[in-house]
Amino acid sequence: MKILNLARQAILAPAGIQDGDIEKIMNRLLSSSVDAADIYFQSSHSESWVMEGGIIKEGSHSIEQGAGVRAVSGEKTGFAYSDRIELPVLLEAANNVKAIVRQGQEARVRLVYAANEVQYYPIANPLKSLPEQQKIDLLRKVDSETRKLDARIEEVIVSLSGVHETILVANQDGSLAADIRPLVRMNVTVIVEENGRREQASMGGGGRSDYNYFIDQDQALNYGKEAVRQALVNLEAEDAPAGNMTVVLGAGWPGILLHEAIGHGLEGDFNRKGTSAFSGRVGERVASDLCTVVDDGTLPGRRGSLSIDDEGTPTENTVLIEKGILKGYMQDKLNARLMGVKSTGNGRRESYASLPMPRMTNTYMLPGTHNPEEIIRSVKKGLYAKNFAGGQVDITSGKFVFSASEAYLIENGQITRAVKGATLIGNGPDVLTKVSMVGTDLQLDSGVGSCGKEGQSVPVGVGQPTLKIDGITVGGTSV
Amino acid sequence: MQNQEEVKRLKNSVQQLLDEAKEQGASAAEAGLSQENGLSVSARLGEVETIEHHCGQGLGITVYFGQRKGSASTTDLSPESIKETVTAACSIARYTSEDVYAGLPEKELLATEFPDLDLNHPWSISADEAIILAVECEDAARNFHADISNSEGATVNTHQGIHVMGNSLGFLQGYISTRHSLSCSVLAQRGDSMQRDYWYSVARNANNLEAASAIGRKAAERALRRLEGRSLSTRQCPVLYSAEIASGLLSSFISAISGGNLYRKASFLLDAIETQVFPDFVHIYEQPHLKGALGSSAYDSEGVATKNRDIVSEGILRSYVLGTYSARKLGLRSTGNAGGVRNLTIDSGDLDFQGMLKKLDTGLLVTELMGQGVNILTGDYSRGAAGFWVENGVIQYPVEEITIAGNLKDMLKNIVAVGNDIDYRGSTRTGSILVEQMSIAGE
């Protein structure tokens, strides 16, 4: 009840909204032809600080708050939102929303309270976790320590941001659930120059925690070191190869492969509509038997984790692929109901102003049995892609891309030269069937991922052990 | 309904924000307020799927205490929250550093003329009418061919916004604008091959939208023509960017000559001013005052007057793209581009799309790009692509699961022709663009 009470205080009390008012709005939304309805309240306070050119250049603070109301009948959804959390406004929103469903018998709801069974992150307010001066000192320390690392460093940009978000969601069954979600992120970008050649690299991380996350174990300084290391590697990089070849993907962030190649294609909405290359394929082989992939919203403190999703459903560790066989999809309530299954706690929305959809949380592959060095040694000629930038997928054709930002040639089992970043392109439904070795070294990313779908951005995580793909197209220039 | 009275009311609120900032000790301030209303209706498989009512608002303020700066924003416009927001911005300015380049624009650069740019055309369409229109659009796609197997639906979207901004130099302006769109996305299937594609139309005035049935048919045609695509062998060849994706090439160029990337020395076009960046037939310019256009505005996001101006003429880079801060960092003046370029236009040659295919002769027509593999610092370019293989000016077969790569510096220099098949749907106006040679990676 503690979180629920805090959420009431944060969102409802300032607006003078009582539980009885929520019942009124819900009653306005409901009728016998409504299959589902919800009211979503959100209050989000965030800040960001940027250090550039050796000075604290920018700071900003932002408050986003409002409520969204939704009614669903069959496959039809009515939705309205407002930045004003006021009873008359929300009642009018409910009227607008209800126009989508046929009128039926009136329904009455009484709120019951759903206590979160488990919390995967602390009830923290990152913005208040350090005095302002210490946030500034942290930025300055990372900036000055990073600049000392190499004479070739020309510019260092350090950013720090934090979000303190509170949500409260009421469902048509009367359940009222709440969550308090801290999120912090730090990023270091460096530009290096040598003999007129310039390169840049970024490294960052964070999670559902407060700013002490960056101070513990000098996490923040490590981002600077890693950014410099990658930028210096890129100074030496030659043209990347072009064509289909064996590729070894590093552990951790390269797990973006899973997010793009299979993750989106396994979201419930696309599969309910039959628009995904994976539609109707549960039980079929979609990967080699070395591959087991899960989407897990329950990992403590991770960027993609949630105690409950944005529909109030507790998150789960959902097995997507087990030993190469497709096991199931990620679901929100609407698509789960229409497909006759249970929500997997993947109903997420960017904010009160957008509709929820099935979205990923932390998507990763379980470790295998091969030593990472052994995997590299097994490749006669190929590419070792250690770090990546973004990716994208066409869920219907199954074609996906992801762009390497740090890569090396493998020649006769040895990592030889660094090559420039290049985009890799493959086909989601068959790329994992070409996975021939999976490392023991499962790593999750450092906490930087954001995923976009239909214009909505949500924080996510990815991860994987080192793995070997026996053929994927590498988009270099060296033909 | 939103009207001039409402603009006046918001102007008063912005003035109050600026006064509050002064009250709290700021030496200068800039504030903006916006209000948006909209309706979005989508239909799928002949039935309404979602009706979304949009109603949003927000304000943002930046304060200066001498050369120190702080910003804050909120969607909660209650008097207490507004005051708190100003306080938050002022409090941040206590911790940011003195920055000699920080501050409001030079007063003489601020816009003083505010012509009616014909941006406000409310569309009084009801949700029921929008459903009928969306269904008509989707029907046209679904009935186009037996191979159109499924649909992601059609969406009607109408939106009106009021944007007001002011600063402590006495600038206080606002305008109302509308934006309407109709889009459709369908799937085609033949054997194991399944493809999806879409088409859309967007305009300030709903009368200028393409007919619903035409949008549906185009979406269907585009999905069908992609069926049974294959990869290509790895090779080098000329590449024709279709008009609807060619604007991406120009935005990479604009990014490379934008102030932020220049003063950070994070651009492949450092010190390129007055040098040859494109072949000599290329002329690229901004037309910010076009009546009714999607990118039109009399002033930029800092209140600086926007102007018709050349960015490239005879292939030579004539001007950077600067806001106040980046201009000062570079020792230059703002070009009125805080918030981006407006109605960027590249002059077309005489060739239509068929003519451009002939000019391509044998090579790759690219109609879709995937991923963000563009490095503005080095110019290195590597992106996923789909399109068509062309021989002797005639499309042979669809192509997918390939990448195209090169370096932007070379790609811009090696533009062979710009078609007159102009896509007017965005804030960038370009026809198809033919690049002499790129690396293709495939099977």
JSON list of N, CA, C and O in Angstrom, two decimals, chain B residues 43-44 46-48 130-140 154 156:
[
{"chain": "B", "resi": 43, "resn": "ALA", "atom": "N", "xyz": [-8.92, 2.99, -39.20]},
{"chain": "B", "resi": 43, "resn": "ALA", "atom": "CA", "xyz": [-9.80, 1.87, -39.52]},
{"chain": "B", "resi": 43, "resn": "ALA", "atom": "C", "xyz": [-8.93, 0.74, -40.02]},
{"chain": "B", "resi": 43, "resn": "ALA", "atom": "O", "xyz": [-7.91, 0.97, -40.67]},
{"chain": "B", "resi": 44, "resn": "ARG", "atom": "N", "xyz": [-9.33, -0.49, -39.66]},
{"chain": "B", "resi": 44, "resn": "ARG", "atom": "CA", "xyz": [-8.59, -1.66, -40.16]},
{"chain": "B", "resi": 44, "resn": "ARG", "atom": "C", "xyz": [-9.58, -2.74, -40.56]},
{"chain": "B", "resi": 44, "resn": "ARG", "atom": "O", "xyz": [-10.54, -2.99, -39.81]},
{"chain": "B", "resi": 46, "resn": "GLY", "atom": "N", "xyz": [-11.84, -2.66, -42.68]},
{"chain": "B", "resi": 46, "resn": "GLY", "atom": "CA", "xyz": [-13.18, -2.14, -42.90]},
{"chain": "B", "resi": 46, "resn": "GLY", "atom": "C", "xyz": [-13.92, -1.64, -41.68]},
{"chain": "B", "resi": 46, "resn": "GLY", "atom": "O", "xyz": [-15.06, -1.19, -41.77]},
{"chain": "B", "resi": 47, "resn": "GLU", "atom": "N", "xyz": [-13.29, -1.75, -40.50]},
{"chain": "B", "resi": 47, "resn": "GLU", "atom": "CA", "xyz": [-13.95, -1.32, -39.27]},
{"chain": "B", "resi": 47, "resn": "GLU", "atom": "C", "xyz": [-13.09, -0.28, -38.55]},
{"chain": "B", "resi": 47, "resn": "GLU", "atom": "O", "xyz": [-11.87, -0.34, -38.63]},
{"chain": "B", "resi": 48, "resn": "VAL", "atom": "N", "xyz": [-13.77, 0.59, -37.80]},
{"chain": "B", "resi": 48, "resn": "VAL", "atom": "CA", "xyz": [-12.99, 1.54, -37.00]},
{"chain": "B", "resi": 48, "resn": "VAL", "atom": "C", "xyz": [-12.13, 0.74, -35.99]},
{"chain": "B", "resi": 48, "resn": "VAL", "atom": "O", "xyz": [-12.58, -0.25, -35.43]},
{"chain": "B", "resi": 130, "resn": "ALA", "atom": "N", "xyz": [-14.55, 10.85, -40.37]},
{"chain": "B", "resi": 130, "resn": "ALA", "atom": "CA", "xyz": [-13.16, 10.38, -40.50]},
{"chain": "B", "resi": 130, "resn": "ALA", "atom": "C", "xyz": [-13.12, 8.87, -40.67]},
{"chain": "B", "resi": 130, "resn": "ALA", "atom": "O", "xyz": [-12.30, 8.35, -41.44]},
{"chain": "B", "resi": 131, "resn": "ILE", "atom": "N", "xyz": [-14.01, 8.16, -39.97]},
{"chain": "B", "resi": 131, "resn": "ILE", "atom": "CA", "xyz": [-14.06, 6.70, -40.12]},
{"chain": "B", "resi": 131, "resn": "ILE", "atom": "C", "xyz": [-14.39, 6.34, -41.56]},
{"chain": "B", "resi": 131, "resn": "ILE", "atom": "O", "xyz": [-13.74, 5.48, -42.18]},
{"chain": "B", "resi": 132, "resn": "ILE", "atom": "N", "xyz": [-15.39, 7.04, -42.13]},
{"chain": "B", "resi": 132, "resn": "ILE", "atom": "CA", "xyz": [-15.80, 6.75, -43.51]},
{"chain": "B", "resi": 132, "resn": "ILE", "atom": "C", "xyz": [-14.64, 6.97, -44.48]},
{"chain": "B", "resi": 132, "resn": "ILE", "atom": "O", "xyz": [-14.38, 6.15, -45.36]},
{"chain": "B", "resi": 133, "resn": "LEU", "atom": "N", "xyz": [-13.92, 8.07, -44.25]},
{"chain": "B", "resi": 133, "resn": "LEU", "atom": "CA", "xyz": [-12.79, 8.39, -45.13]},
{"chain": "B", "resi": 133, "resn": "LEU", "atom": "C", "xyz": [-11.68, 7.34, -45.01]},
{"chain": "B", "resi": 133, "resn": "LEU", "atom": "O", "xyz": [-11.10, 6.89, -46.01]},
{"chain": "B", "resi": 134, "resn": "ALA", "atom": "N", "xyz": [-11.38, 6.95, -43.77]},
{"chain": "B", "resi": 134, "resn": "ALA", "atom": "CA", "xyz": [-10.33, 5.95, -43.55]},
{"chain": "B", "resi": 134, "resn": "ALA", "atom": "C", "xyz": [-10.72, 4.62, -44.19]},
{"chain": "B", "resi": 134, "resn": "ALA", "atom": "O", "xyz": [-9.89, 3.95, -44.84]},
{"chain": "B", "resi": 135, "resn": "VAL", "atom": "N", "xyz": [-11.98, 4.23, -44.03]},
{"chain": "B", "resi": 135, "resn": "VAL", "atom": "CA", "xyz": [-12.44, 2.97, -44.62]},
{"chain": "B", "resi": 135, "resn": "VAL", "atom": "C", "xyz": [-12.36, 3.04, -46.15]},
{"chain": "B", "resi": 135, "resn": "VAL", "atom": "O", "xyz": [-11.91, 2.09, -46.80]},
{"chain": "B", "resi": 136, "resn": "GLU", "atom": "N", "xyz": [-12.75, 4.19, -46.72]},
{"chain": "B", "resi": 136, "resn": "GLU", "atom": "CA", "xyz": [-12.68, 4.35, -48.18]},
{"chain": "B", "resi": 136, "resn": "GLU", "atom": "C", "xyz": [-11.24, 4.17, -48.67]},
{"chain": "B", "resi": 136, "resn": "GLU", "atom": "O", "xyz": [-10.98, 3.50, -49.66]},
{"chain": "B", "resi": 137, "resn": "CYS", "atom": "N", "xyz": [-10.30, 4.78, -47.92]},
{"chain": "B", "resi": 137, "resn": "CYS", "atom": "CA", "xyz": [-8.89, 4.71, -48.29]},
{"chain": "B", "resi": 137, "resn": "CYS", "atom": "C", "xyz": [-8.40, 3.25, -48.22]},
{"chain": "B", "resi": 137, "resn": "CYS", "atom": "O", "xyz": [-7.77, 2.75, -49.16]},
{"chain": "B", "resi": 138, "resn": "GLU", "atom": "N", "xyz": [-8.72, 2.58, -47.11]},
{"chain": "B", "resi": 138, "resn": "GLU", "atom": "CA", "xyz": [-8.25, 1.21, -46.94]},
{"chain": "B", "resi": 138, "resn": "GLU", "atom": "C", "xyz": [-8.91, 0.27, -47.96]},
{"chain": "B", "resi": 138, "resn": "GLU", "atom": "O", "xyz": [-8.27, -0.64, -48.50]},
{"chain": "B", "resi": 139, "resn": "ASP", "atom": "N", "xyz": [-10.21, 0.50, -48.22]},
{"chain": "B", "resi": 139, "resn": "ASP", "atom": "CA", "xyz": [-10.92, -0.33, -49.21]},
{"chain": "B", "resi": 139, "resn": "ASP", "atom": "C", "xyz": [-10.24, -0.27, -50.57]},
{"chain": "B", "resi": 139, "resn": "ASP", "atom": "O", "xyz": [-10.10, -1.29, -51.25]},
{"chain": "B", "resi": 140, "resn": "ALA", "atom": "N", "xyz": [-9.84, 0.95, -50.95]},
{"chain": "B", "resi": 140, "resn": "ALA", "atom": "CA", "xyz": [-9.19, 1.12, -52.26]},
{"chain": "B", "resi": 140, "resn": "ALA", "atom": "C", "xyz": [-7.93, 0.27, -52.33]},
{"chain": "B", "resi": 140, "resn": "ALA", "atom": "O", "xyz": [-7.60, -0.30, -53.38]},
{"chain": "B", "resi": 154, "resn": "ALA", "atom": "N", "xyz": [-5.88, 2.28, -42.23]},
{"chain": "B", "resi": 154, "resn": "ALA", "atom": "CA", "xyz": [-5.74, 3.64, -42.76]},
{"chain": "B", "resi": 154, "resn": "ALA", "atom": "C", "xyz": [-6.06, 4.60, -41.61]},
{"chain": "B", "resi": 154, "resn": "ALA", "atom": "O", "xyz": [-6.89, 4.29, -40.76]},
{"chain": "B", "resi": 156, "resn": "VAL", "atom": "N", "xyz": [-6.79, 8.73, -40.43]},
{"chain": "B", "resi": 156, "resn": "VAL", "atom": "CA", "xyz": [-7.05, 10.15, -40.70]},
{"chain": "B", "resi": 156, "resn": "VAL", "atom": "C", "xyz": [-6.60, 10.91, -39.47]},
{"chain": "B", "resi": 156, "resn": "VAL", "atom": "O", "xyz": [-6.94, 10.55, -38.34]}
]
